[in-house]
Amino acid sequence: NNLARLYLSQGKTAEAIQNLQATIEKSPGNTAAHMTLAFLFEQSGQPEKAKAVYEKALVADPYRWAAANNLAFLLADNPAATPADLDRALELAQQAEQQRPEDPVVLDTLGWVHYKRGDMETAMALLTSAVEKAPDNGALNYHLGQLLYDTNQLAAAREKLEAAMADDKDFAGKAEAKELLEKL
């Protein structure tokens, strides 16, 4: 894990990935290596590989809430998600919520899964709660802004999308948030 971090600090992502894959081969129970590898795959635009690694992390540790949460998000956020994918995402997000019921990122994932399943009322409650707990988080504001937009609450949607764009950090969906804000 430390060697992988060193590679990353030097901008050597490919070497970090190779190192983490070798670590996991030698020590399949090393969930920290799984989590870092999955994150690298996410960051490099390889969600299918990230999902596979999160699945392996959950085999190694079924109670790894972050793996369940992140896998749930990837499953639900996939434009080609099937009803079975959304069912699995809901199961995983609920598993993460059982372990971290007040965590805004977990509440956001659970809300996003409900949004993708078409349950706007439950999604609204969860996403609102997530943003209340982390009001400066761009991704959370984007998700709530998207839901508000889709439920024709345009003034509130603009407010949340502006808050999303005020976040200096990059997040999944930032380009979509910008595009949606421009529509408004």
PDB file of C-alpha atoms in Angstrom, residues 109-184:
ATOM      1  CA  THR A 109     -25.836   7.126  -2.336  1.00  0.00           C
ATOM      2  CA  LEU A 110     -29.039   5.672  -0.928  1.00  0.00           C
ATOM      3  CA  GLY A 111     -30.963   8.725  -2.122  1.00  0.00           C
ATOM      4  CA  TRP A 112     -29.375   8.516  -5.581  1.00  0.00           C
ATOM      5  CA  VAL A 113     -30.332   4.853  -5.846  1.00  0.00           C
ATOM      6  CA  HIS A 114     -33.944   5.711  -4.951  1.00  0.00           C
ATOM      7  CA  TYR A 115     -33.851   8.533  -7.515  1.00  0.00           C
ATOM      8  CA  LYS A 116     -32.632   6.149 -10.213  1.00  0.00           C
ATOM      9  CA  ARG A 117     -35.391   3.708  -9.220  1.00  0.00           C
ATOM     10  CA  GLY A 118     -37.990   6.478  -9.623  1.00  0.00           C
ATOM     11  CA  ASP A 119     -38.873   6.820  -5.928  1.00  0.00           C
ATOM     12  CA  MET A 120     -38.643  10.607  -5.847  1.00  0.00           C
ATOM     13  CA  GLU A 121     -40.212  11.084  -2.397  1.00  0.00           C
ATOM     14  CA  THR A 122     -37.711   8.832  -0.617  1.00  0.00           C
ATOM     15  CA  ALA A 123     -34.888  10.238  -2.723  1.00  0.00           C
ATOM     16  CA  MET A 124     -35.851  13.796  -1.749  1.00  0.00           C
ATOM     17  CA  ALA A 125     -35.803  13.004   1.972  1.00  0.00           C
ATOM     18  CA  LEU A 126     -32.436  11.244   1.807  1.00  0.00           C
ATOM     19  CA  LEU A 127     -30.693  13.724  -0.491  1.00  0.00           C
ATOM     20  CA  THR A 128     -31.979  16.676   1.550  1.00  0.00           C
ATOM     21  CA  SER A 129     -30.660  15.059   4.715  1.00  0.00           C
ATOM     22  CA  ALA A 130     -27.283  14.414   3.076  1.00  0.00           C
ATOM     23  CA  VAL A 131     -26.931  18.049   1.976  1.00  0.00           C
ATOM     24  CA  GLU A 132     -27.981  19.302   5.415  1.00  0.00           C
ATOM     25  CA  LYS A 133     -25.137  17.256   6.933  1.00  0.00           C
ATOM     26  CA  ALA A 134     -22.547  18.338   4.322  1.00  0.00           C
ATOM     27  CA  PRO A 135     -23.774  21.602   2.771  1.00  0.00           C
ATOM     28  CA  ASP A 136     -20.518  22.360   0.942  1.00  0.00           C
ATOM     29  CA  ASN A 137     -20.201  18.990  -0.804  1.00  0.00           C
ATOM     30  CA  GLY A 138     -20.534  19.566  -4.538  1.00  0.00           C
ATOM     31  CA  ALA A 139     -21.600  16.050  -5.480  1.00  0.00           C
ATOM     32  CA  LEU A 140     -24.353  15.987  -2.871  1.00  0.00           C
ATOM     33  CA  ASN A 141     -25.646  19.377  -3.991  1.00  0.00           C
ATOM     34  CA  TYR A 142     -25.588  18.231  -7.608  1.00  0.00           C
ATOM     35  CA  HIS A 143     -27.651  15.139  -6.836  1.00  0.00           C
ATOM     36  CA  LEU A 144     -30.243  17.148  -4.918  1.00  0.00           C
ATOM     37  CA  GLY A 145     -30.220  19.805  -7.650  1.00  0.00           C
ATOM     38  CA  GLN A 146     -30.845  17.159 -10.314  1.00  0.00           C
ATOM     39  CA  LEU A 147     -33.770  15.758  -8.345  1.00  0.00           C
ATOM     40  CA  LEU A 148     -35.220  19.236  -7.755  1.00  0.00           C
ATOM     41  CA  TYR A 149     -34.886  19.987 -11.465  1.00  0.00           C
ATOM     42  CA  ASP A 150     -36.624  16.745 -12.412  1.00  0.00           C
ATOM     43  CA  THR A 151     -39.480  17.488 -10.010  1.00  0.00           C
ATOM     44  CA  ASN A 152     -39.861  21.007 -11.482  1.00  0.00           C
ATOM     45  CA  GLN A 153     -38.604  22.882  -8.419  1.00  0.00           C
ATOM     46  CA  LEU A 154     -36.416  25.087 -10.535  1.00  0.00           C
ATOM     47  CA  ALA A 155     -35.495  27.883  -8.115  1.00  0.00           C
ATOM     48  CA  ALA A 156     -34.369  25.367  -5.494  1.00  0.00           C
ATOM     49  CA  ALA A 157     -32.570  23.367  -8.190  1.00  0.00           C
ATOM     50  CA  ARG A 158     -30.625  26.465  -9.272  1.00  0.00           C
ATOM     51  CA  GLU A 159     -29.576  27.115  -5.663  1.00  0.00           C
ATOM     52  CA  LYS A 160     -28.246  23.569  -5.197  1.00  0.00           C
ATOM     53  CA  LEU A 161     -26.522  23.502  -8.580  1.00  0.00           C
ATOM     54  CA  GLU A 162     -24.820  26.825  -7.821  1.00  0.00           C
ATOM     55  CA  ALA A 163     -23.671  25.345  -4.506  1.00  0.00           C
ATOM     56  CA  ALA A 164     -22.366  22.316  -6.400  1.00  0.00           C
ATOM     57  CA  MET A 165     -20.366  24.487  -8.774  1.00  0.00           C
ATOM     58  CA  ALA A 166     -18.960  26.522  -5.860  1.00  0.00           C
ATOM     59  CA  ASP A 167     -17.105  23.405  -4.685  1.00  0.00           C
ATOM     60  CA  ASP A 168     -13.494  23.740  -5.827  1.00  0.00           C
ATOM     61  CA  LYS A 169     -13.043  19.967  -5.795  1.00  0.00           C
ATOM     62  CA  ASP A 170     -13.760  17.871  -8.829  1.00  0.00           C
ATOM     63  CA  PHE A 171     -16.546  15.306  -8.438  1.00  0.00           C
ATOM     64  CA  ALA A 172     -18.370  12.797 -10.579  1.00  0.00           C
ATOM     65  CA  GLY A 173     -21.135  14.709 -12.303  1.00  0.00           C
ATOM     66  CA  LYS A 174     -19.568  18.174 -12.153  1.00  0.00           C
ATOM     67  CA  ALA A 175     -19.853  18.602 -15.925  1.00  0.00           C
ATOM     68  CA  GLU A 176     -23.494  17.502 -15.775  1.00  0.00           C
ATOM     69  CA  ALA A 177     -24.166  19.937 -12.930  1.00  0.00           C
ATOM     70  CA  LYS A 178     -22.662  22.783 -14.969  1.00  0.00           C
ATOM     71  CA  GLU A 179     -24.714  21.841 -18.022  1.00  0.00           C
ATOM     72  CA  LEU A 180     -27.921  21.641 -16.005  1.00  0.00           C
ATOM     73  CA  LEU A 181     -27.217  25.001 -14.352  1.00  0.00           C
ATOM     74  CA  GLU A 182     -26.693  26.551 -17.774  1.00  0.00           C
ATOM     75  CA  LYS A 183     -30.116  25.227 -18.845  1.00  0.00           C
ATOM     76  CA  LEU A 184     -31.666  27.006 -15.902  1.00  0.00           C
TER      77      LEU A 184
END
